[in-house]
Coordinates of C-alpha atoms in Angstrom, one line a residue:
Chain A
X1 CA -14.2 -47.9 -16.8
X2 CA -11.1 -47.5 -18.9
X3 CA -12.5 -44.5 -20.7
X4 CA -13.3 -43.0 -17.3
X5 CA -9.8 -43.6 -16.1
X6 CA -8.3 -42.0 -19.1
X7 CA -10.6 -39.0 -18.7
X8 CA -9.6 -38.7 -15.1
X9 CA -6.0 -38.8 -16.0
X10 CA -6.3 -36.1 -18.6
X11 CA -8.4 -34.0 -16.3
X12 CA -5.7 -34.3 -13.6
X13 CA -3.1 -33.2 -16.0
X14 CA -5.0 -30.2 -17.5
X15 CA -6.6 -29.0 -14.3
X16 CA -3.6 -27.3 -12.7
X17 CA -3.2 -25.1 -15.8
X18 CA -6.9 -24.2 -15.7
X19 CA -6.5 -23.3 -12.0
X20 CA -3.5 -20.9 -12.5
X21 CA -4.6 -19.5 -15.8
X22 CA -7.1 -16.8 -14.5
X23 CA -4.2 -15.2 -12.7
X24 CA -1.8 -15.4 -15.6
X25 CA -4.2 -14.3 -18.3
X26 CA -5.5 -11.3 -16.4
X27 CA -2.1 -10.3 -15.2
X28 CA -0.7 -10.5 -18.7
X29 CA -3.4 -8.1 -20.0
X30 CA -3.5 -5.6 -17.2
X31 CA -0.1 -5.9 -15.6
X32 CA 2.6 -7.2 -17.9
X33 CA 1.4 -5.8 -21.2
X34 CA 1.2 -2.2 -19.9
X35 CA 4.6 -2.5 -18.3
X36 CA 6.3 -3.7 -21.5
X37 CA 4.3 -1.4 -23.7
X38 CA 5.5 1.5 -21.7
X39 CA 9.0 0.9 -23.0
X40 CA 7.7 1.0 -26.6
X41 CA 5.7 4.2 -26.0
X42 CA 8.8 5.8 -24.4
X43 CA 10.5 5.6 -27.8
X44 CA 7.8 7.6 -29.5
X45 CA 6.5 11.1 -29.6
X46 CA 3.1 10.2 -28.3
X47 CA 0.5 12.6 -27.1
X48 CA -2.8 12.1 -25.2
X49 CA -5.0 13.5 -27.9
X50 CA -3.1 13.2 -31.2
X51 CA -1.8 9.7 -30.5
X52 CA 1.4 8.3 -32.0
X53 CA 3.5 11.0 -33.7
X54 CA 6.3 8.7 -34.8
X55 CA 9.3 6.9 -33.6
X56 CA 12.0 9.1 -32.0
X57 CA 14.5 6.5 -30.6
X58 CA 16.1 7.6 -27.4
X59 CA 15.3 11.2 -27.8
X60 CA 13.0 11.2 -24.8
X61 CA 15.7 9.6 -22.7
X62 CA 18.2 12.2 -23.8
X63 CA 15.7 15.0 -23.0
X64 CA 15.1 13.4 -19.6
X65 CA 18.8 13.5 -18.9
X66 CA 18.9 17.3 -19.3
X67 CA 15.5 17.9 -17.7
X68 CA 16.1 19.9 -14.5
X69 CA 12.5 19.4 -13.4
X70 CA 12.9 15.7 -13.5
X71 CA 16.1 15.8 -11.5
X72 CA 14.5 18.1 -9.0
X73 CA 11.6 15.7 -8.7
X74 CA 14.0 12.8 -8.3
X75 CA 16.0 14.6 -5.6
X76 CA 12.7 15.3 -3.8
X77 CA 11.7 11.7 -4.0
X78 CA 15.0 10.2 -2.8
X79 CA 15.2 12.9 -0.1
X80 CA 11.7 12.2 1.3
X81 CA 12.3 8.4 0.9
X82 CA 15.5 8.5 3.0
X83 CA 14.1 10.9 5.5
X84 CA 11.1 8.7 6.0
X85 CA 12.5 5.2 5.7
X86 CA 15.5 5.3 8.0
X87 CA 13.6 6.4 11.1
X88 CA 10.7 4.2 10.1
X89 CA 12.8 1.0 10.1
X90 CA 14.5 1.9 13.3
X91 CA 11.3 2.8 15.1
X92 CA 9.5 -0.3 13.7
X93 CA 12.3 -2.6 14.9
X94 CA 12.2 -1.1 18.4
X95 CA 8.4 -1.2 18.4
X96 CA 8.4 -4.8 17.4
X97 CA 10.7 -5.6 20.3
X98 CA 8.3 -3.8 22.7
X99 CA 5.3 -5.6 21.3
X100 CA 7.1 -8.9 21.7
X101 CA 7.2 -8.5 25.5
X102 CA 4.6 -10.3 27.5
X103 CA 2.0 -7.5 27.5
X104 CA -1.4 -7.1 28.9
X105 CA -4.1 -6.5 26.3
X106 CA -1.8 -7.6 23.5
X107 CA -4.3 -7.4 20.6
X108 CA -5.3 -3.9 21.7
X109 CA -1.8 -2.6 21.4
X110 CA -1.3 -4.3 18.0
X111 CA -4.5 -2.8 16.7
X112 CA -3.4 0.5 18.0
X113 CA -0.2 0.6 16.0
X114 CA -1.9 -0.7 12.9
X115 CA -4.7 1.9 13.0
X116 CA -2.9 4.5 10.8
X117 CA -2.4 1.9 8.0
X118 CA -6.2 1.3 7.8
X119 CA -6.8 5.0 7.3
X120 CA -7.0 6.0 3.6
X121 CA -4.0 7.7 2.1
X122 CA -6.2 10.4 0.7
X123 CA -7.4 11.1 4.2
X124 CA -3.9 11.1 5.6
X125 CA -2.8 13.6 3.1
X126 CA -5.7 15.9 3.9
X127 CA -5.4 15.6 7.7
X128 CA -1.7 16.2 7.8
X129 CA -2.1 19.1 5.4
X130 CA -4.2 20.7 8.1
X131 CA -2.0 19.6 11.0
X132 CA 1.0 21.3 9.2
X133 CA -0.9 24.3 8.0
X134 CA 1.0 27.6 8.4
X135 CA -1.6 29.8 10.0
X136 CA -3.8 27.5 12.1
X137 CA -2.0 24.2 12.2
X138 CA -1.6 22.4 15.4
X139 CA 2.2 21.8 14.8
X140 CA 2.9 25.5 14.5
X141 CA 0.7 26.3 17.4
X142 CA 2.7 23.9 19.5
X143 CA 6.0 25.3 18.2
X144 CA 4.8 28.8 19.0
X145 CA 4.6 27.8 22.7
X146 CA 8.3 26.8 22.5
X147 CA 9.1 30.2 21.0
X148 CA 9.5 29.0 17.4
X149 CA 8.1 31.3 14.7
X150 CA 5.4 29.7 12.5
X151 CA 6.9 27.6 9.8
X152 CA 5.5 27.6 6.3
X153 CA 5.6 23.8 6.0
X154 CA 4.5 23.7 2.4
X155 CA 6.6 26.6 1.4
X156 CA 10.2 25.3 1.8
X157 CA 11.9 22.3 0.5
X158 CA 13.2 20.9 3.8
X159 CA 10.0 21.5 5.8
X160 CA 7.8 20.0 3.2
X161 CA 10.0 16.9 3.0
X162 CA 9.9 16.6 6.7
X163 CA 6.1 16.9 6.9
X164 CA 5.6 14.4 4.1
X165 CA 8.1 12.0 5.8
X166 CA 6.1 12.2 9.1
X167 CA 3.0 11.3 7.1
X168 CA 4.6 8.3 5.5
X169 CA 6.1 7.1 8.9
X170 CA 2.8 7.7 10.6
X171 CA 1.1 5.3 8.2
X172 CA 3.7 2.6 7.8
X173 CA 5.7 2.2 11.0
X174 CA 3.1 0.1 12.8
X175 CA 2.6 -2.1 9.8
X176 CA 6.3 -2.8 9.5
X177 CA 6.5 -3.4 13.3
X178 CA 3.9 -6.2 13.0
X179 CA 5.8 -7.9 10.2
X180 CA 9.0 -7.7 12.2
X181 CA 7.2 -8.9 15.3
X182 CA 6.1 -12.0 13.4
X183 CA 9.6 -12.9 12.5
X184 CA 10.8 -12.0 16.1
X185 CA 8.5 -14.6 17.4
X186 CA 10.2 -17.3 15.4
X187 CA 13.6 -16.5 17.1
X188 CA 14.3 -19.4 19.5
X189 CA 13.9 -18.2 23.1
X190 CA 17.0 -20.3 24.1
X191 CA 19.2 -17.8 22.3
X192 CA 18.1 -15.0 24.6
X193 CA 18.4 -17.3 27.7
X194 CA 21.9 -18.3 26.8
X195 CA 22.9 -14.6 26.2
X196 CA 21.4 -13.6 29.5
X197 CA 23.4 -16.3 31.3
X198 CA 26.5 -15.0 29.6
X199 CA 25.6 -11.6 31.0
X200 CA 24.7 -9.8 27.8
X201 CA 22.8 -6.6 28.3
X202 CA 19.4 -6.0 26.7
X203 CA 21.1 -3.6 24.2
X204 CA 23.7 -6.2 23.3
X205 CA 21.1 -8.9 22.9
X206 CA 19.2 -6.6 20.6
X207 CA 22.2 -6.0 18.3
X208 CA 23.7 -9.5 18.5
X209 CA 20.5 -11.7 18.4
X210 CA 17.5 -9.7 17.3
X211 CA 18.9 -7.7 14.4
X212 CA 20.8 -10.5 12.8
X213 CA 17.9 -12.9 13.2
X214 CA 15.5 -10.3 11.7
X215 CA 17.8 -9.7 8.7
X216 CA 15.7 -11.4 6.0
X217 CA 12.6 -9.7 7.2
X218 CA 14.3 -6.3 7.4
X219 CA 15.4 -6.8 3.8
X220 CA 11.9 -7.6 2.8
X221 CA 10.4 -4.7 4.7
X222 CA 12.9 -2.2 3.3
X223 CA 12.4 -3.4 -0.3
X224 CA 8.7 -2.9 0.1
X225 CA 9.3 0.5 1.7
X226 CA 11.6 1.3 -1.3
X227 CA 9.0 0.4 -3.9
X228 CA 6.4 2.4 -2.0
X229 CA 8.7 5.3 -1.3
X230 CA 10.0 5.8 -4.8
X231 CA 6.4 5.8 -6.1
X232 CA 5.2 8.3 -3.5
X233 CA 2.3 10.2 -4.9
X234 CA -0.9 10.6 -2.9
X235 CA 0.6 12.1 0.3
X236 CA 2.5 14.9 -1.4
X237 CA -0.4 15.6 -3.8
X238 CA -3.0 16.1 -1.1
X239 CA -0.5 17.8 1.2
X240 CA -0.7 20.8 -1.0
X241 CA -4.3 21.5 -1.7
X242 CA -5.5 23.7 -4.6
X243 CA -5.9 23.2 -8.3
X244 CA -2.2 23.0 -9.1
X245 CA -1.5 20.3 -6.5
X246 CA 0.2 18.1 -9.1
X247 CA 3.1 20.5 -9.4
X248 CA 4.0 19.9 -5.7
X249 CA 4.3 23.5 -4.4
X250 CA 4.9 26.7 -6.3
X251 CA 8.5 25.8 -7.2
X252 CA 8.0 22.1 -7.2
X253 CA 9.7 21.8 -3.9
X254 CA 7.9 18.6 -3.0
X255 CA 6.9 17.2 -6.4
X256 CA 7.8 13.6 -6.6
X257 CA 8.8 11.6 -9.7
X258 CA 5.4 9.9 -9.7
X259 CA 3.7 13.3 -9.7
X260 CA 6.0 14.6 -12.4
X261 CA 5.0 11.5 -14.5
X262 CA 1.3 12.2 -14.1
X263 CA 1.8 15.9 -14.8
X264 CA 3.7 15.1 -18.0
X265 CA 1.2 12.5 -19.2
X266 CA -2.1 14.2 -18.4
X267 CA -1.4 17.9 -18.0
X268 CA 1.4 18.1 -20.5
X269 CA -0.3 15.4 -22.7
X270 CA 3.1 13.8 -23.4
X271 CA 2.6 10.1 -23.1
X272 CA 5.9 9.2 -24.7
X273 CA 7.9 11.4 -22.4
X274 CA 5.9 10.3 -19.3
X275 CA 6.6 6.6 -20.3
X276 CA 10.3 7.4 -20.3
X277 CA 9.9 8.8 -16.8
X278 CA 8.1 5.5 -15.8
X279 CA 10.8 3.3 -17.1
X280 CA 13.6 5.3 -15.5
X281 CA 11.6 5.1 -12.3
X282 CA 11.4 1.4 -12.6
X283 CA 15.1 1.2 -13.1
X284 CA 15.7 3.3 -10.1
X285 CA 13.5 1.1 -8.0
X286 CA 15.5 -1.9 -9.2
X287 CA 18.8 -0.2 -8.3
X288 CA 17.6 0.7 -4.9
X289 CA 16.4 -2.8 -4.2
X290 CA 19.9 -4.1 -5.1
X291 CA 21.6 -1.5 -2.9
X292 CA 19.2 -2.4 -0.1
X293 CA 20.1 -6.1 -0.2
X294 CA 23.8 -5.3 -0.4
X295 CA 23.7 -3.0 2.5
X296 CA 21.7 -5.2 4.7
X297 CA 23.8 -8.2 3.9
X298 CA 26.5 -6.5 6.0
X299 CA 24.3 -6.6 9.1
X300 CA 25.3 -10.2 9.4
X301 CA 28.9 -9.3 10.1
X302 CA 27.8 -7.9 13.5
X303 CA 27.4 -11.5 14.7
Chain B
X1 CA 4.0 -13.9 33.5
X2 CA 3.0 -10.5 32.3
X3 CA 5.7 -7.8 32.2
X4 CA 5.5 -5.1 34.8
X5 CA 8.0 -2.8 33.2
X6 CA 6.1 0.5 33.3
X7 CA 8.5 2.0 30.7
X8 CA 7.1 -0.4 28.1
X9 CA 3.6 0.8 28.8
X10 CA 4.5 4.4 28.8
X11 CA 6.2 3.9 25.4
X12 CA 3.1 2.1 24.1
X13 CA 0.7 4.7 25.3
X14 CA 2.8 7.4 23.6
X15 CA 2.7 5.3 20.4
X16 CA -1.0 5.0 20.7
X17 CA -1.5 8.7 21.1
X18 CA 0.7 9.3 18.0
X19 CA -1.3 6.6 16.0
X20 CA -4.8 7.7 17.0
X21 CA -4.1 11.4 17.4
X22 CA -4.6 12.5 13.7
X23 CA -7.8 10.3 13.5
X24 CA -9.1 12.0 16.6
X25 CA -8.1 15.3 15.2
X26 CA -10.1 14.5 12.1
X27 CA -13.2 13.8 14.2
X28 CA -12.7 17.1 16.1
X29 CA -12.4 19.1 12.8
X30 CA -15.4 17.3 11.3
X31 CA -17.5 18.4 14.2
X32 CA -16.7 22.1 14.2
X33 CA -17.5 25.1 12.1
X34 CA -15.0 26.5 9.7
X35 CA -14.4 29.5 12.0
X36 CA -13.7 27.3 14.9
X37 CA -11.1 25.4 12.9
X38 CA -9.2 28.5 11.8
X39 CA -8.7 29.8 15.3
X40 CA -5.9 29.7 17.7
X41 CA -5.5 27.6 19.8
X42 CA -7.1 24.9 17.5
X43 CA -10.1 23.1 19.1
X44 CA -9.2 20.0 21.1
X45 CA -12.7 18.6 21.8
X46 CA -15.5 17.3 19.7
X47 CA -18.0 19.9 18.8
X48 CA -21.6 19.8 17.9
X49 CA -21.6 20.3 14.1
X50 CA -20.8 16.8 13.0
X51 CA -24.2 15.9 11.5
X52 CA -24.7 19.2 9.7
X53 CA -21.2 19.0 8.2
X54 CA -21.9 15.4 7.1
X55 CA -25.2 16.5 5.6
X56 CA -23.3 19.2 3.7
X57 CA -20.9 16.6 2.3
X58 CA -23.7 14.5 0.9
X59 CA -25.5 17.6 -0.5
X60 CA -22.5 18.9 -2.4
X61 CA -23.4 18.5 -6.1
X62 CA -19.7 18.7 -7.2
X63 CA -18.5 15.6 -5.4
X64 CA -21.4 13.1 -5.5
X65 CA -20.4 11.6 -2.2
X66 CA -23.3 9.2 -1.8
X67 CA -22.6 7.9 -5.3
X68 CA -18.9 7.6 -4.5
X69 CA -19.6 5.5 -1.4
X70 CA -21.7 3.1 -3.4
X71 CA -19.1 3.0 -6.2
X72 CA -16.3 2.2 -3.8
X73 CA -18.4 -0.5 -2.2
X74 CA -19.0 -2.1 -5.6
X75 CA -15.5 -1.8 -6.9
X76 CA -13.9 -3.1 -3.7
X77 CA -16.4 -6.0 -3.3
X78 CA -16.1 -7.2 -6.9
X79 CA -12.3 -7.1 -6.7
X80 CA -12.3 -8.9 -3.3
X81 CA -14.5 -11.7 -4.5
X82 CA -12.5 -12.2 -7.7
X83 CA -9.1 -12.0 -5.9
X84 CA -10.1 -14.6 -3.3
X85 CA -11.4 -16.9 -6.0
X86 CA -8.5 -16.6 -8.4
X87 CA -5.9 -16.7 -5.6
X88 CA -7.5 -19.8 -4.0
X89 CA -7.5 -21.6 -7.3
X90 CA -3.9 -20.8 -8.2
X91 CA -2.7 -21.1 -4.6
X92 CA -4.1 -24.6 -4.3
X93 CA -2.6 -25.6 -7.7
X94 CA 0.9 -24.3 -6.7
X95 CA 0.7 -26.0 -3.3
X96 CA -0.7 -29.3 -4.0
X97 CA -0.8 -30.2 -7.7
X98 CA 2.2 -31.3 -9.7
X99 CA 2.6 -29.8 -13.2
X100 CA 5.3 -28.9 -15.6
X101 CA 6.6 -25.4 -15.2
X102 CA 5.2 -25.0 -11.7
X103 CA 8.3 -23.6 -10.1
X104 CA 9.0 -21.1 -12.8
X105 CA 5.4 -20.0 -12.8
X106 CA 5.5 -19.5 -9.0
X107 CA 8.7 -17.5 -9.3
X108 CA 6.9 -15.3 -11.8
X109 CA 4.0 -14.8 -9.4
X110 CA 6.4 -13.7 -6.7
X111 CA 8.2 -11.4 -9.2
X112 CA 4.9 -9.7 -9.9
X113 CA 4.7 -8.6 -6.3
X114 CA 7.9 -6.7 -6.7
X115 CA 6.8 -4.8 -9.8
X116 CA 4.4 -1.9 -9.1
X117 CA 1.5 -2.0 -11.5
X118 CA 1.4 1.8 -11.5
X119 CA 4.5 1.9 -13.7
X120 CA 2.3 0.7 -16.6
X121 CA -0.2 3.5 -16.0
X122 CA 0.0 5.1 -19.4
X123 CA -0.5 2.0 -21.6
X124 CA -3.2 0.9 -19.1
X125 CA -5.0 4.2 -19.7
X126 CA -4.6 3.7 -23.5
X127 CA -5.9 0.2 -23.2
X128 CA -8.9 1.2 -21.2
X129 CA -9.7 3.9 -23.7
X130 CA -9.4 1.4 -26.6
X131 CA -11.7 -1.0 -24.8
X132 CA -14.1 1.8 -24.2
X133 CA -14.0 1.3 -20.5
X134 CA -12.1 4.5 -19.6
X135 CA -14.0 6.6 -17.1
X136 CA -16.3 3.9 -15.8
X137 CA -16.0 1.6 -12.8
X138 CA -14.8 -1.3 -14.9
X139 CA -11.6 0.5 -15.6
X140 CA -10.6 0.6 -11.9
X141 CA -11.9 -2.9 -11.1
X142 CA -10.6 -5.1 -13.9
X143 CA -6.8 -4.7 -13.4
X144 CA -7.2 -5.7 -9.8
X145 CA -9.2 -8.9 -10.0
X146 CA -6.0 -10.9 -9.6
X147 CA -3.2 -10.3 -7.1
X148 CA 0.2 -12.0 -6.9
X149 CA 0.2 -11.4 -3.1
X150 CA -3.0 -13.3 -2.8
X151 CA -1.8 -16.3 -4.8
X152 CA 1.3 -16.5 -2.7
X153 CA -0.6 -16.2 0.5
X154 CA -3.1 -18.9 -0.4
X155 CA -0.3 -21.2 -1.5
X156 CA 1.5 -20.8 1.8
X157 CA -1.7 -21.6 3.7
X158 CA -2.8 -24.5 1.5
X159 CA 0.5 -26.1 1.9
X160 CA 0.0 -26.5 5.6
X161 CA -3.8 -26.7 5.9
X162 CA -4.5 -29.5 3.4
X163 CA -3.1 -32.9 4.0
X164 CA -2.0 -34.7 0.8
X165 CA -3.9 -37.8 1.9
X166 CA -7.2 -36.0 1.8
X167 CA -6.7 -35.2 -1.8
X168 CA -5.5 -38.7 -2.6
X169 CA -8.5 -40.2 -0.9
X170 CA -10.9 -38.0 -2.9
X171 CA -9.1 -39.0 -6.1
X172 CA -9.4 -42.7 -5.4
X173 CA -13.1 -42.1 -4.8
X174 CA -13.2 -40.7 -8.4
X175 CA -13.5 -37.0 -7.7
X176 CA -12.3 -34.6 -10.3
X177 CA -9.8 -31.9 -9.4
X178 CA -12.5 -29.3 -9.7
X179 CA -14.7 -31.3 -7.4
X180 CA -11.9 -31.7 -4.9
X181 CA -11.3 -27.9 -5.0
X182 CA -14.9 -26.9 -4.4
X183 CA -15.8 -29.6 -1.8
X184 CA -12.6 -30.1 0.1
X185 CA -10.0 -27.5 -0.6
X186 CA -12.0 -24.2 -0.6
X187 CA -13.7 -24.9 2.7
X188 CA -10.3 -25.7 4.3
X189 CA -8.9 -22.4 2.9
X190 CA -11.6 -20.3 4.5
X191 CA -9.6 -18.7 7.3
X192 CA -6.9 -17.5 4.9
X193 CA -9.5 -16.5 2.4
X194 CA -11.2 -14.3 5.0
X195 CA -8.0 -12.5 5.8
X196 CA -7.2 -12.1 2.1
X197 CA -10.7 -10.7 1.6
X198 CA -10.2 -8.1 4.4
X199 CA -6.8 -7.0 3.1
X200 CA -8.0 -6.8 -0.5
X201 CA -11.1 -4.9 0.4
X202 CA -9.2 -2.3 2.4
X203 CA -6.6 -1.9 -0.3
X204 CA -9.1 -1.4 -3.0
X205 CA -11.2 1.0 -0.9
X206 CA -8.1 3.1 -0.3
X207 CA -6.8 3.0 -3.9
X208 CA -6.2 6.5 -5.2
X209 CA -3.7 7.1 -8.1
X210 CA -5.4 5.0 -10.8
X211 CA -9.0 5.9 -10.0
X212 CA -7.9 9.5 -9.8
X213 CA -6.5 9.3 -13.3
X214 CA -9.1 7.3 -15.1
X215 CA -12.5 7.9 -13.6
X216 CA -14.7 10.6 -15.1
X217 CA -16.6 13.2 -13.1
X218 CA -19.8 11.1 -12.9
X219 CA -18.1 8.0 -11.5
X220 CA -16.0 9.0 -8.5
X221 CA -14.9 6.6 -5.8
X222 CA -14.6 7.8 -2.2
X223 CA -10.9 8.7 -2.4
X224 CA -11.4 10.6 -5.7
X225 CA -14.4 12.4 -4.2
X226 CA -12.2 13.3 -1.2
X227 CA -9.5 14.7 -3.4
X228 CA -12.1 16.8 -5.2
X229 CA -13.5 18.1 -1.9
X230 CA -10.0 19.3 -0.9
X231 CA -8.7 20.6 -4.2
X232 CA -11.6 22.8 -5.1
X233 CA -11.2 26.6 -5.4
X234 CA -12.8 27.1 -2.1
X235 CA -11.4 25.3 0.9
X236 CA -14.0 24.5 3.5
X237 CA -12.0 22.6 6.1
X238 CA -14.9 21.3 8.1
X239 CA -16.6 20.0 5.0
X240 CA -13.4 18.3 3.9
X241 CA -12.9 16.7 7.3
X242 CA -16.4 15.5 7.5
X243 CA -16.0 13.8 4.1
X244 CA -12.7 12.3 5.2
X245 CA -14.3 10.9 8.3
X246 CA -17.3 9.4 6.5
X247 CA -14.9 7.9 3.9
X248 CA -12.7 6.3 6.6
X249 CA -15.5 5.1 8.8
X250 CA -16.3 1.9 6.9
X251 CA -12.7 0.8 7.2
X252 CA -12.4 1.6 10.9
X253 CA -15.6 -0.5 11.5
X254 CA -14.1 -3.4 9.5
X255 CA -10.9 -3.0 11.4
X256 CA -12.5 -3.0 14.9
X257 CA -14.6 -6.0 14.1
X258 CA -11.9 -8.1 12.3
X259 CA -8.7 -6.5 13.7
X260 CA -7.4 -9.7 15.1
X261 CA -7.7 -11.6 11.8
X262 CA -6.2 -8.7 9.9
X263 CA -3.2 -8.5 12.2
X264 CA -2.7 -12.3 12.0
X265 CA -2.8 -12.1 8.2
X266 CA -0.3 -9.3 8.0
X267 CA 2.1 -11.0 10.3
X268 CA 1.7 -14.3 8.5
X269 CA 2.2 -12.7 5.1
X270 CA 5.3 -10.9 6.2
X271 CA 6.9 -13.9 7.9
X272 CA 6.7 -16.1 4.8
X273 CA 7.6 -13.6 2.2

């Protein structure tokens, strides 16, 4: 009996580690190691075929600093990100408010707004590529009826940014609305009742109760949107079809940083330089996350 | 009391048209000939060429679409089973077992959700090449058999769903931790496990960047096959759309059948994060 007790005690102490270890071991190999190793590779001249060609210190970082293609890709990424995220968050907050009303066929509407998120990104890129096609696209056809000349959506910087932003918003607005809806439902109803008794308008209630109460969730949603937005890859890649899709249009007008990274690594065969791009991208995401939190902290002062 | 505000419904209907429109558009294009697609005005109704277009997708020797469907099914299923299992184990431990370093480890798990795995693409590619797995299905499955999000989600659920007394009672009866997990905890976690399974399956089915980089021509997944359809030298729109439709269909079916659970899971996950 005593031996059994001791065995049980040891088992109880060891078991938790056994339970969490599959996650940690596999993540260490396929998640953490590559991330850290990227930093090491970025300090080398390293090519896809020839392998490590030697340590070069921060040469890749210096080159990146003067690389106008990188800066153009970064401008595209940030531009598309801002163009997509700001309307997306506003729309999602409004949509969450609408979905929070006592609606008939509640589940139906919720499924409706989530439907785009279930569609594959590859499909979205291809479909919107057609919708925004210059000659036979439905958008230009509609604009034609309003007297607007056909727009070469892929051809210009502003128009390709806009079209890609529409794609991103189409896919993610409903998803974010549902997350915001969940947190709306935890706002005490009495707050709204008290506001109504005090004669606050629906608009006032929205700004003074809903938005401040949603603040933590808005922070969460916008950080997730930031991480996704800065890594944007598939939508712009498939927006421009053809064999050179990775270059994001003939003058790189909608090439994102993630696309530039892949181009450098696999077309240009420069692993070291592409790793530098990856680390800089990571830092940018971190900076944006911090800015996000700082900006959204200020929402509280509306109260 | 249901709301009678017609404005809300008008707004919702407009949202629905915006949401479903491109998917309907895909169906229309997939059911037309190429000439019909490149005409003005574009066709608005479903045509009669759907089955012949779909046949052409499967007959195309460049994209191996049937193989791709099977590959996606394998990759997504294996990842789903593994994620549910590893997440349940770790989630339960974090929620209900006491051990040294628990809080720090949990914080680490949450941290992994913030760091995009894609940033380690290049070393991951090198690693897979070293292991001799590059190009095959293992290379797109292995990195995704664990998920920080899953661990976190199962922990949140386990915390509420499993009373401490139940575990204590089982321990008094002499059950080992493993026994407790498999006969008490796992069954209790089933609702959350189902949601996690659905979300994981959809995410893996839709994965693009990493499979696009690492898979060789003989082992495409659906998304890679789709990108090949659309980036060829020729651009046959009806063929591309038919392929896109077939590749999306399994997800739409899953969504229609399990939509309520999926929505519940997303709302739950977001609320707690």
